[in-house]
PDB file of C-alpha atoms in Angstrom:
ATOM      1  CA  UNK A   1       5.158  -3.995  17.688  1.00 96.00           C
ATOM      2  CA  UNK A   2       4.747  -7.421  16.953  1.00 98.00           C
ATOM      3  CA  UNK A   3       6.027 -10.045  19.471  1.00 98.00           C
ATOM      4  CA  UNK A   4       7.183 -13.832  18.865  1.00 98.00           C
ATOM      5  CA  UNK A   5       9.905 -16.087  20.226  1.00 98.00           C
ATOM      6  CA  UNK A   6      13.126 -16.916  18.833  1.00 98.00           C
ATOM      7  CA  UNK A   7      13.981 -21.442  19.514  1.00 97.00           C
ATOM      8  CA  UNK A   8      16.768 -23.482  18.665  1.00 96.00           C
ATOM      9  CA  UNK A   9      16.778 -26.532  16.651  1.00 96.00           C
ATOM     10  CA  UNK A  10      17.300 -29.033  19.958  1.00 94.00           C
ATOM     11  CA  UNK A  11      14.783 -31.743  21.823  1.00 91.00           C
ATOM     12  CA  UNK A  12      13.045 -33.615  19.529  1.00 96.00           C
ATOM     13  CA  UNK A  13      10.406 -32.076  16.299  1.00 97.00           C
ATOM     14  CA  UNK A  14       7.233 -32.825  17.906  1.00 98.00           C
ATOM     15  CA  UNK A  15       8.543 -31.035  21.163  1.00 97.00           C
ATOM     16  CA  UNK A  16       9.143 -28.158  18.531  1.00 98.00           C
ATOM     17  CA  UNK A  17       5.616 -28.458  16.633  1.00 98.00           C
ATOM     18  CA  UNK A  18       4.133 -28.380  20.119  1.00 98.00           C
ATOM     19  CA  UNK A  19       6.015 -25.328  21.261  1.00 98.00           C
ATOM     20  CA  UNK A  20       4.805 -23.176  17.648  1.00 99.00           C
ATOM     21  CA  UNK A  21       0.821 -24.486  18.513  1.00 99.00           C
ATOM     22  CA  UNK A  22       1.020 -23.366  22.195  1.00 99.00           C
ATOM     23  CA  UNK A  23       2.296 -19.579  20.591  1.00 99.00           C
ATOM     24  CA  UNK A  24      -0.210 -19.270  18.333  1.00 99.00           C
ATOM     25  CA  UNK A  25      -2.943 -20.328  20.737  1.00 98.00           C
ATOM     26  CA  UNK A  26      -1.076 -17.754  23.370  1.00 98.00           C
ATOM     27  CA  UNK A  27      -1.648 -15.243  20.522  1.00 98.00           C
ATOM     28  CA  UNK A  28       2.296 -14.805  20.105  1.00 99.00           C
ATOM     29  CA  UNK A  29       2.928 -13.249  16.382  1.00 99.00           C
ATOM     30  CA  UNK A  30       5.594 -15.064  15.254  1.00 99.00           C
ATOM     31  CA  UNK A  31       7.933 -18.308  16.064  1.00 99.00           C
ATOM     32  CA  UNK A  32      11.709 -19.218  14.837  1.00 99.00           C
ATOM     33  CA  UNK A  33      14.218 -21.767  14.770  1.00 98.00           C
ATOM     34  CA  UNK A  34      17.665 -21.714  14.792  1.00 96.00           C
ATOM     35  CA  UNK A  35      19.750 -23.015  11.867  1.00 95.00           C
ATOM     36  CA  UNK A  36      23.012 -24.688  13.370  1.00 90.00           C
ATOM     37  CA  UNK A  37      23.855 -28.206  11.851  1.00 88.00           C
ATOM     38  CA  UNK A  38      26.063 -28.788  15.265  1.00 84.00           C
ATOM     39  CA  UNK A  39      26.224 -26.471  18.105  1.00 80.00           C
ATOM     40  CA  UNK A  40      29.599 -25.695  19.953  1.00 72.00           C
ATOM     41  CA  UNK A  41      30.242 -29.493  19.568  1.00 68.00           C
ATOM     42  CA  UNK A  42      28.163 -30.446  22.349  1.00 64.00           C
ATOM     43  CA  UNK A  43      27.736 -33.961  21.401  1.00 63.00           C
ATOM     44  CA  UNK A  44      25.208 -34.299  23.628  1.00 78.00           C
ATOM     45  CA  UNK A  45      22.864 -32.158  22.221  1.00 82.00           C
ATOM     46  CA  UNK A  46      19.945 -33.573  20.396  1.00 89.00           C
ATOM     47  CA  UNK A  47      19.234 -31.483  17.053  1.00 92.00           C
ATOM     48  CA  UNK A  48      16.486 -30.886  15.041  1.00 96.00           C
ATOM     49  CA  UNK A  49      16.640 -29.985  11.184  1.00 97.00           C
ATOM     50  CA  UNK A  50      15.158 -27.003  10.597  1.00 97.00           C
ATOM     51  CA  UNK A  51      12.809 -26.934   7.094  1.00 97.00           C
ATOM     52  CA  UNK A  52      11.723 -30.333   8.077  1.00 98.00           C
ATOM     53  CA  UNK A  53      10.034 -28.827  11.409  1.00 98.00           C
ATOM     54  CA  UNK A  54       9.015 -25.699   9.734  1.00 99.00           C
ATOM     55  CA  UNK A  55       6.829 -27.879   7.130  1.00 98.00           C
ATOM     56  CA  UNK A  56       5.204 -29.851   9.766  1.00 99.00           C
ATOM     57  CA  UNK A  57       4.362 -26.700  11.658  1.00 99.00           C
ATOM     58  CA  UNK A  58       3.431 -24.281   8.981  1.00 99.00           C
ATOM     59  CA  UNK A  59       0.877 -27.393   8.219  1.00 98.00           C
ATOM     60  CA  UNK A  60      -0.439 -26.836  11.870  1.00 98.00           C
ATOM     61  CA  UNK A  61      -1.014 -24.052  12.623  1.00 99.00           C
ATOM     62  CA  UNK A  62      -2.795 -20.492  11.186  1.00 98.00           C
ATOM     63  CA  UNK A  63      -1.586 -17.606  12.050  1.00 98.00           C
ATOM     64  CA  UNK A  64       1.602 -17.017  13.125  1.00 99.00           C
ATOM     65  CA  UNK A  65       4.519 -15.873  11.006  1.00 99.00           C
ATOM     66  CA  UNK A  66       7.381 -18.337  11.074  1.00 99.00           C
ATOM     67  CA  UNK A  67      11.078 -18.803   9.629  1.00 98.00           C
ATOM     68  CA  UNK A  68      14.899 -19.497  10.569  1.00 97.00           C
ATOM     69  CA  UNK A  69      16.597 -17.469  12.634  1.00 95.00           C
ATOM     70  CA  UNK A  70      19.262 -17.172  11.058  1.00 95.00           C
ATOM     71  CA  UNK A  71      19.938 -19.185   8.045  1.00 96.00           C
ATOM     72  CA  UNK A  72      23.779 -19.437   6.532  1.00 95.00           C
ATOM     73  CA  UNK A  73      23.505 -19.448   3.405  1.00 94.00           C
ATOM     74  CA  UNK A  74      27.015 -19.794   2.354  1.00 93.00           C
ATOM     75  CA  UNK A  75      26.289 -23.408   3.196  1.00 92.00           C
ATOM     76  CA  UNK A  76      23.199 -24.246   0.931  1.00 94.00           C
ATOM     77  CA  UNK A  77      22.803 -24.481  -2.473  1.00 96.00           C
ATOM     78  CA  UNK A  78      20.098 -21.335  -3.825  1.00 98.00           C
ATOM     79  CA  UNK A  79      18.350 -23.040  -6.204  1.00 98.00           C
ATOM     80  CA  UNK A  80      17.541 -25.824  -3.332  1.00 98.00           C
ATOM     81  CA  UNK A  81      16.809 -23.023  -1.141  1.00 98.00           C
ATOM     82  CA  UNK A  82      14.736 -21.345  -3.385  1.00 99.00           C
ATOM     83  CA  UNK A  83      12.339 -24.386  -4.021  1.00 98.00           C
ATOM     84  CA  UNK A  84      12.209 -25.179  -0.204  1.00 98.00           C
ATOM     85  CA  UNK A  85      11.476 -21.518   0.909  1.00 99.00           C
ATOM     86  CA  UNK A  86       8.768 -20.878  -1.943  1.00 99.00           C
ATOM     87  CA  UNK A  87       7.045 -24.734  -0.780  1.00 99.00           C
ATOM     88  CA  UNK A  88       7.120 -22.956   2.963  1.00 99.00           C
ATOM     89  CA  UNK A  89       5.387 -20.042   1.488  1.00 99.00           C
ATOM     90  CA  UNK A  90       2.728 -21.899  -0.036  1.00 99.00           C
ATOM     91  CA  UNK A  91       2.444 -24.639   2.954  1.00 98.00           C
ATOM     92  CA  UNK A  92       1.996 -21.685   5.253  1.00 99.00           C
ATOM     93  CA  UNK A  93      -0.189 -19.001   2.800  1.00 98.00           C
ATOM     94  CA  UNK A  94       2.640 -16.572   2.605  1.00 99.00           C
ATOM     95  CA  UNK A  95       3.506 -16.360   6.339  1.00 99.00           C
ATOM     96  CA  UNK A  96       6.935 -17.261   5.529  1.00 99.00           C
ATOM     97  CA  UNK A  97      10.115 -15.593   6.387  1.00 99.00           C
ATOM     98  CA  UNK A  98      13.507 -15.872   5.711  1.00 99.00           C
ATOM     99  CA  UNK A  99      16.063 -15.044   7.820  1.00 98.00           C
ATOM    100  CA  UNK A 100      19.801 -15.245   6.427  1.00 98.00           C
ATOM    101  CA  UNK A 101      23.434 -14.244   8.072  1.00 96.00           C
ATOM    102  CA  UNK A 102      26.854 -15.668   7.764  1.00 93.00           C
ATOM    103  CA  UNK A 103      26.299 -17.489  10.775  1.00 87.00           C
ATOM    104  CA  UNK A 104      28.105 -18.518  13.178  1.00 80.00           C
ATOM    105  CA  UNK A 105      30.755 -20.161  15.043  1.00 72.00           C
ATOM    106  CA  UNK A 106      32.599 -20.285  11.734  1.00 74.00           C
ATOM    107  CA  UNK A 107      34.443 -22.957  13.094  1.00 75.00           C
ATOM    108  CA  UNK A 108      32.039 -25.618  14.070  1.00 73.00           C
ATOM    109  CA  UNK A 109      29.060 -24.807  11.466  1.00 77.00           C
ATOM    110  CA  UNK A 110      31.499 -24.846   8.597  1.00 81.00           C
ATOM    111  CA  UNK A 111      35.269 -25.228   9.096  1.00 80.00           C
ATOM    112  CA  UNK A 112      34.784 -29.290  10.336  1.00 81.00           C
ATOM    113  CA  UNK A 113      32.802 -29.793   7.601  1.00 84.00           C
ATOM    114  CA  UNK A 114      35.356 -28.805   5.100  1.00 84.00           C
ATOM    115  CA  UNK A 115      32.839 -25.767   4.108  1.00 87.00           C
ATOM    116  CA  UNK A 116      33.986 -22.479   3.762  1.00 84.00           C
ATOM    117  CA  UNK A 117      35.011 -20.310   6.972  1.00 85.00           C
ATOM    118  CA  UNK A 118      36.166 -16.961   5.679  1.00 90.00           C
ATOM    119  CA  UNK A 119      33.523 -14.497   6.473  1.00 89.00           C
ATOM    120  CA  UNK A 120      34.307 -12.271   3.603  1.00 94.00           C
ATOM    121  CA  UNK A 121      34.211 -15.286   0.893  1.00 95.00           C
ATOM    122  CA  UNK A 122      30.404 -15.990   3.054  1.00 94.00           C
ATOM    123  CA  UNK A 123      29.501 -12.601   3.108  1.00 95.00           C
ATOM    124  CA  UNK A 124      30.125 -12.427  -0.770  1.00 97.00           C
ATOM    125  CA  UNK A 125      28.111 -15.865  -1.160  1.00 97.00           C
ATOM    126  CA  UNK A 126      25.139 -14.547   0.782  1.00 97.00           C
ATOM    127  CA  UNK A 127      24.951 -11.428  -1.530  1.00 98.00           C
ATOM    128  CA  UNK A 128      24.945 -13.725  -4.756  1.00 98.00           C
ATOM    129  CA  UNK A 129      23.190 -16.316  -3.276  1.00 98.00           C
ATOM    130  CA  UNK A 130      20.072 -14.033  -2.533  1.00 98.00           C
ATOM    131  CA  UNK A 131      20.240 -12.081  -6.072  1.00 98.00           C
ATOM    132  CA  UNK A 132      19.759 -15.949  -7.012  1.00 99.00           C
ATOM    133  CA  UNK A 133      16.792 -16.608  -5.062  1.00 99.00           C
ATOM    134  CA  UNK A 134      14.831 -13.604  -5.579  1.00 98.00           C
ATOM    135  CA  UNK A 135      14.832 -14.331  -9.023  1.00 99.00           C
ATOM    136  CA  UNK A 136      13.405 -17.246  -8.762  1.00 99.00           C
ATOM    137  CA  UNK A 137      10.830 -16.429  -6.139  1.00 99.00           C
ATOM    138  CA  UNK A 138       9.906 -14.454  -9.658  1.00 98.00           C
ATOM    139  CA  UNK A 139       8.921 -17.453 -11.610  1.00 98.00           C
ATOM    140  CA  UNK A 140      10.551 -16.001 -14.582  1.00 98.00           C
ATOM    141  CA  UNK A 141      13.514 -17.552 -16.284  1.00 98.00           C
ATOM    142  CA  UNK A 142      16.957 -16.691 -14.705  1.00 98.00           C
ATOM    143  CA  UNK A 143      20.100 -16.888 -16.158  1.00 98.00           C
ATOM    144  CA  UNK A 144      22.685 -16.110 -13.389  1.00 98.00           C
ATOM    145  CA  UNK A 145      27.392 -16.550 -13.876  1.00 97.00           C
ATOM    146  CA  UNK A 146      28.719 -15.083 -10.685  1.00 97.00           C
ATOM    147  CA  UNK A 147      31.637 -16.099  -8.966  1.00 97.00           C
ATOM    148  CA  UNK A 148      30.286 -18.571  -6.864  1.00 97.00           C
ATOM    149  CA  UNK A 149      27.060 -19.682  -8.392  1.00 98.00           C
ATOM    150  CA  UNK A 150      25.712 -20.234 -11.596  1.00 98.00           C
ATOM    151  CA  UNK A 151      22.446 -21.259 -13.645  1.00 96.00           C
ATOM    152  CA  UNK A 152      21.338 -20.652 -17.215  1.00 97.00           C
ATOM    153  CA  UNK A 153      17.622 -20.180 -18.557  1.00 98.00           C
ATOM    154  CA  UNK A 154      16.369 -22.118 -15.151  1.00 98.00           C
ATOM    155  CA  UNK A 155      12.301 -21.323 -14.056  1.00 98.00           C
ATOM    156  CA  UNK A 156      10.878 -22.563 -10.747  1.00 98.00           C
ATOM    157  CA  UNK A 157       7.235 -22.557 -10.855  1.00 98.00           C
ATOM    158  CA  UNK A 158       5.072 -21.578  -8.875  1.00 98.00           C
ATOM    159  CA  UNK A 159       6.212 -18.439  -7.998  1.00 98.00           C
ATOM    160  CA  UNK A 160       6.197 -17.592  -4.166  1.00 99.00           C
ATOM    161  CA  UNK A 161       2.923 -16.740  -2.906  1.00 99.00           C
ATOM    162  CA  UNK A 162       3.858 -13.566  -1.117  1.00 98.00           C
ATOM    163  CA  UNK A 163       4.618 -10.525  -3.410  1.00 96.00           C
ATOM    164  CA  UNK A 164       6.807  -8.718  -4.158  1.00 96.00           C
ATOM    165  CA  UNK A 165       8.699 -11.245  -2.312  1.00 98.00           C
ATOM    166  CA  UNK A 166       9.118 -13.598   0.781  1.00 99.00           C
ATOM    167  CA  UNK A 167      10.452 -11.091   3.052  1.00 99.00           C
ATOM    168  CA  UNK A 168      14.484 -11.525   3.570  1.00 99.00           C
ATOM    169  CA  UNK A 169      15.476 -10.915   7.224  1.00 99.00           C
ATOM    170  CA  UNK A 170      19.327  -9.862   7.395  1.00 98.00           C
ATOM    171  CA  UNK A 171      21.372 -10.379  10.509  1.00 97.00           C
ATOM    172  CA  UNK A 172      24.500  -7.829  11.300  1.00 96.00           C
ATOM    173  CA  UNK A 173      26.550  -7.248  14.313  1.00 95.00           C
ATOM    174  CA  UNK A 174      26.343  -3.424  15.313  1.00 95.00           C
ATOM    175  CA  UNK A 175      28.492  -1.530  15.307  1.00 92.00           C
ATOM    176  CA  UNK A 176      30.028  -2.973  12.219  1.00 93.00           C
ATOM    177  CA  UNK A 177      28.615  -1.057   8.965  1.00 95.00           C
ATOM    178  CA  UNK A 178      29.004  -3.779   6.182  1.00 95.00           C
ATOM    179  CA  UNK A 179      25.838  -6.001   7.062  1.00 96.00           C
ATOM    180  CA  UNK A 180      23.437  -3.100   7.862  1.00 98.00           C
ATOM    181  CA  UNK A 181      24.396  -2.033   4.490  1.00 97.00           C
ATOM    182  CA  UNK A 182      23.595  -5.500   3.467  1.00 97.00           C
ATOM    183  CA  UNK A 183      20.251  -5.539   5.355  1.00 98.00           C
ATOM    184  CA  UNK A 184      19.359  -1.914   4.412  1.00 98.00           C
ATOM    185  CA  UNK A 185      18.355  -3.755   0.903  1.00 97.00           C
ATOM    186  CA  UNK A 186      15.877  -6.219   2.142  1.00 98.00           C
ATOM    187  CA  UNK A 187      13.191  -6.275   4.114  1.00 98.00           C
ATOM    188  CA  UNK A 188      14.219  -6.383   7.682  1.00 99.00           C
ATOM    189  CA  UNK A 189      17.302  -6.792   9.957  1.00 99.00           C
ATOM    190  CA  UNK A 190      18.191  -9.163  12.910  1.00 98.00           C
ATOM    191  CA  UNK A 191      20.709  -6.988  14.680  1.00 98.00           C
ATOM    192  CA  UNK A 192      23.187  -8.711  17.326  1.00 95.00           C
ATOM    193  CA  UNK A 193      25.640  -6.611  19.293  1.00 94.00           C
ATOM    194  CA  UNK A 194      29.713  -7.238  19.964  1.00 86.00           C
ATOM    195  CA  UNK A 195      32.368  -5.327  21.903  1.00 79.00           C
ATOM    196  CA  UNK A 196      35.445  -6.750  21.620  1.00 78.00           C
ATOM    197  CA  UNK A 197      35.110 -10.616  21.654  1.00 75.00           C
ATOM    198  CA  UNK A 198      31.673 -10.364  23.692  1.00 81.00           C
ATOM    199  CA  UNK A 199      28.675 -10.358  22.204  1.00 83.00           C
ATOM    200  CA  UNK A 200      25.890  -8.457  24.196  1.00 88.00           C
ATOM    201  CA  UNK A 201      22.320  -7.266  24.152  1.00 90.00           C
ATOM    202  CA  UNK A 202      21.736  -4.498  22.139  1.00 95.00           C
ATOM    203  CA  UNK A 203      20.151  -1.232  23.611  1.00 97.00           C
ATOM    204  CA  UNK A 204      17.602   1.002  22.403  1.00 98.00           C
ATOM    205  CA  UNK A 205      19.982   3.410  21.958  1.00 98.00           C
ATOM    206  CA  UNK A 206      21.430   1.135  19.514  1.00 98.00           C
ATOM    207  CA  UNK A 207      18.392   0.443  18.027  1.00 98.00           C
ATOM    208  CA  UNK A 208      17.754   4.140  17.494  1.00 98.00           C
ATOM    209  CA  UNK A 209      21.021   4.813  16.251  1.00 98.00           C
ATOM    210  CA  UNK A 210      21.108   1.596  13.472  1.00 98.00           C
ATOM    211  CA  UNK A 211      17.562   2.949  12.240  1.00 98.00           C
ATOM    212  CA  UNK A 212      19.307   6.319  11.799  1.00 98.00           C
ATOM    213  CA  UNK A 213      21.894   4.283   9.386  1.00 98.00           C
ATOM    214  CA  UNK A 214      19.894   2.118   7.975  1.00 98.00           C
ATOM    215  CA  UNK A 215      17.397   4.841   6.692  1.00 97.00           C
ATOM    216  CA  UNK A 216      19.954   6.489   5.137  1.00 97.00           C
ATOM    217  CA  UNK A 217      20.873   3.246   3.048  1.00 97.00           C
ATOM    218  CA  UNK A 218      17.270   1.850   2.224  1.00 96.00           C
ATOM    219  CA  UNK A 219      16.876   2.426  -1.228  1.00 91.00           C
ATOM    220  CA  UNK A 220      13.215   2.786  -1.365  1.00 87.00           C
ATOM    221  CA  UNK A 221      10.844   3.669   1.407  1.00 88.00           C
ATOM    222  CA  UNK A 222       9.107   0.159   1.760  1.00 92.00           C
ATOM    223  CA  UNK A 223       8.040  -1.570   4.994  1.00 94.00           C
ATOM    224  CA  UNK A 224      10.677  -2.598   7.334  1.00 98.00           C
ATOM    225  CA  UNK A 225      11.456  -4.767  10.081  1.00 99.00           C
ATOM    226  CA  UNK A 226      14.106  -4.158  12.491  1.00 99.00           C
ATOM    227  CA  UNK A 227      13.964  -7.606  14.644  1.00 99.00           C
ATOM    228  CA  UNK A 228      15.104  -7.222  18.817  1.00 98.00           C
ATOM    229  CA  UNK A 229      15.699 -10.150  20.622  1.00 96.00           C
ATOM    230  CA  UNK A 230      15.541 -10.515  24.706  1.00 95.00           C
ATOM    231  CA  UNK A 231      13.784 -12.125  27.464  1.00 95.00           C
ATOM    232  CA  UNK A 232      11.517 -10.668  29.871  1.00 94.00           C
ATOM    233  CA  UNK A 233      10.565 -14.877  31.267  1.00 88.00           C
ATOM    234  CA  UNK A 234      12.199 -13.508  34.690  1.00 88.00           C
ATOM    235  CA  UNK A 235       9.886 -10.553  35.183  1.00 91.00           C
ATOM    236  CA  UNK A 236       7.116 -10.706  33.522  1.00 93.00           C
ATOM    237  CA  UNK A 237       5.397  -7.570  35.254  1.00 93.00           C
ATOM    238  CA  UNK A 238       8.089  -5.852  33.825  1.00 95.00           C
ATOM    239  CA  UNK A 239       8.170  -7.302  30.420  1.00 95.00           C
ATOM    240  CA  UNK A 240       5.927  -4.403  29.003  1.00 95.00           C
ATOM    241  CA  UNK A 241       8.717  -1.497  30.319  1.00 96.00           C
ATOM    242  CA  UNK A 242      11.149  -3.563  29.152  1.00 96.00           C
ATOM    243  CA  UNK A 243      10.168  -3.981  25.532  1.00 97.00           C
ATOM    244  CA  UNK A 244       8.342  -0.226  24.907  1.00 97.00           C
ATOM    245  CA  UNK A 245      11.939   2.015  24.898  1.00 98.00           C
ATOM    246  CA  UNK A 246      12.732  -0.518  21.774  1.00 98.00           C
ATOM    247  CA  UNK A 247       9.058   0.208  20.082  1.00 98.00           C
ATOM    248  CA  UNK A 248       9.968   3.644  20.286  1.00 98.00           C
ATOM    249  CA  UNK A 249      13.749   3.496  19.063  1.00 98.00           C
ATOM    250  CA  UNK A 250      11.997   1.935  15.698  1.00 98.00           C
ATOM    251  CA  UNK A 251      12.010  -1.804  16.542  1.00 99.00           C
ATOM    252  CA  UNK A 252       9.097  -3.637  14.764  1.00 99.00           C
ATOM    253  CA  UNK A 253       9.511  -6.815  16.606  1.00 99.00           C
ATOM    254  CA  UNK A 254      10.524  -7.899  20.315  1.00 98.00           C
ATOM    255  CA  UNK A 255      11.660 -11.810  20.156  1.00 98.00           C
ATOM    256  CA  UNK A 256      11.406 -13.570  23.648  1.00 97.00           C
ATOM    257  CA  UNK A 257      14.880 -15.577  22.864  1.00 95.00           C
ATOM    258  CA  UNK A 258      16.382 -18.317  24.810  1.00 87.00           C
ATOM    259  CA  UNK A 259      20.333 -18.816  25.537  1.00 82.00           C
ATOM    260  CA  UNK A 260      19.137 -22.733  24.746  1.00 84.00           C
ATOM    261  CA  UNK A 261      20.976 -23.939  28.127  1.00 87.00           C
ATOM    262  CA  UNK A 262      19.894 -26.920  30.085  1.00 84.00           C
ATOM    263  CA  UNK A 263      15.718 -26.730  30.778  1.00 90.00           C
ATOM    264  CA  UNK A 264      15.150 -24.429  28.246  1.00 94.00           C
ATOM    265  CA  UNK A 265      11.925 -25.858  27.032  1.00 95.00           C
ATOM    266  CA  UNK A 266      10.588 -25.351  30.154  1.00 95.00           C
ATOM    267  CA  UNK A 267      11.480 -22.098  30.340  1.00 95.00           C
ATOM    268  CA  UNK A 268      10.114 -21.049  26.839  1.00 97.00           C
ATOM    269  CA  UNK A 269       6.704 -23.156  27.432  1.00 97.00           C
ATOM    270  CA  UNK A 270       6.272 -21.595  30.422  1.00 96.00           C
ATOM    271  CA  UNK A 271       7.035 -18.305  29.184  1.00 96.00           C
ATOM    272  CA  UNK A 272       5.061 -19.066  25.925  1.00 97.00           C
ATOM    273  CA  UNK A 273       1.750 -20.001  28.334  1.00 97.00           C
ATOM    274  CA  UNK A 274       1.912 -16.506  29.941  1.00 96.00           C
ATOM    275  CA  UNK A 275       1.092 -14.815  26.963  1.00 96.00           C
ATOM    276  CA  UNK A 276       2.735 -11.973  24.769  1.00 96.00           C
ATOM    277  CA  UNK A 277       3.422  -8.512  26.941  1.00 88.00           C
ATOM    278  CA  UNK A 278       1.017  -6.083  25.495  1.00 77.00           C
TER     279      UNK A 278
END
């Protein structure tokens, strides 16, 4: 199992850039950022843009695989997308990763902005939009007249650097079947969990029984990454128990993730300093 930390976009970008150094030096795996243009209208939150950060620290640093966690793409334009993910790729020498959803609160990341809220009308631009950006990962001509997006004879050289693709990360929440459908095409899934209005942590018998589902959707036996998000920065003696029942339900990564509450830098530095449970 590979282990990494999941951030959000808030504080300032060095205070980010200095955060992904300290993980790889720790000999974490991987490090994301949120995607959230505003979050839960807190004006005073300080916010980072995402890609901007990423390019800085894909330039610094080695080793460690990095991305968004999660990416809307309802709100972005794929072809923009598309050049900015496959620049990542190269900046980083393919240890890119993209992670896309719906996102989330509809509300606040889209609704105020006059953006589309509907989740089916998102969930139906995130299927295009990625049939889009594959093809022109491919650096071979696409021609593309959906619904909600279209291009004609349009190449986008180079190519990404990773093949077959940059891997696509899909987020779902479990129980509902739809976006581990979704997911079951890519290359990986973020899975959150909700009961009722509450969303909670999921379990490894969740994990277990999504893997179960998913297998039975993939449509070719390729690698897979089935993405688990927690935090062991209270016990870290126990951090190793914690994380091993999700290793063997079939999760490929644990993410040390952070509510992003008041001192949470501390928390995650301090928790990034200790080093990855192993």
């Amino acid at each position: 199992m590979k282990l990494g930390l999941s951030i959000p976009n808030f504080g300032t970008p060095r205070s980010l850039i200095s955060l992904a150094q300290a993980a790889e030096a720790s000999g974490w795996d991987g490090l994301f950022i949120w995607d959230h243009v505003v979050y839960r209208k807190r004006a005073d939150q300080e916010m980072v843009d995402p890609w901007v950060v990423l390019g800085a620290i894909a330039a610094s640093t080695e080793r460690i695989k990095l991305g968004t966690m999660i990416t809307p793409l309802s709100r972005r334009r794929p072809w923009k997308l598309a050049r900015e993910t496959a620049t990542l790729d190269h900046l980083s020498r393919g240890r890119f990763v993209l992670g896309v959803g719906l996102g989330n609160p509809p509300d606040a990341d889209f609704g105020d902005f006059g953006e589309v809220s509907d989740g089916r009308t998102r969930a139906a631009m995130l299927d295009e939009g990625l049939e889009v950006i594959v093809g022109l990962w491919s650096g071979a001509p696409v021609t593309h007249q959906g619904e909600h997006y279209q291009l004609e004879d349009t190449r986008m050289l180079p190519p990404a650097l990773q093949t077959p693709r940059i891997p696509v990360w899909v987020a779902g929440v479990w129980p509902n079947r739809a976006p581990f459908r979704r997911a079951a095409r890519w290359d990986g899934v973020v899975p959150t969990k909700k009961s009722g209005e509450t969303f909670e942590r999921m379990t490894p018998e969740d994990v277990a029984g999504m893997k179960t589902y998913i297998d039975d959707h993939r449509p070719a036996n390729t690698p897979y990454d089935i993405v688990i998000s927690g935090w062991t920065g209270d016990d870290l003696p126990g951090a190793p128990g914690t994380i091993e029942p999700f290793a063997s339900a079939g999760a490929t990564w644990w993410l040390e993730a952070t509510p992003g509450s008041p001192g949470w830098e501390h928390e995650v530095r301090a928790r990034i300093g200790a080093g990855p449970p192993v």
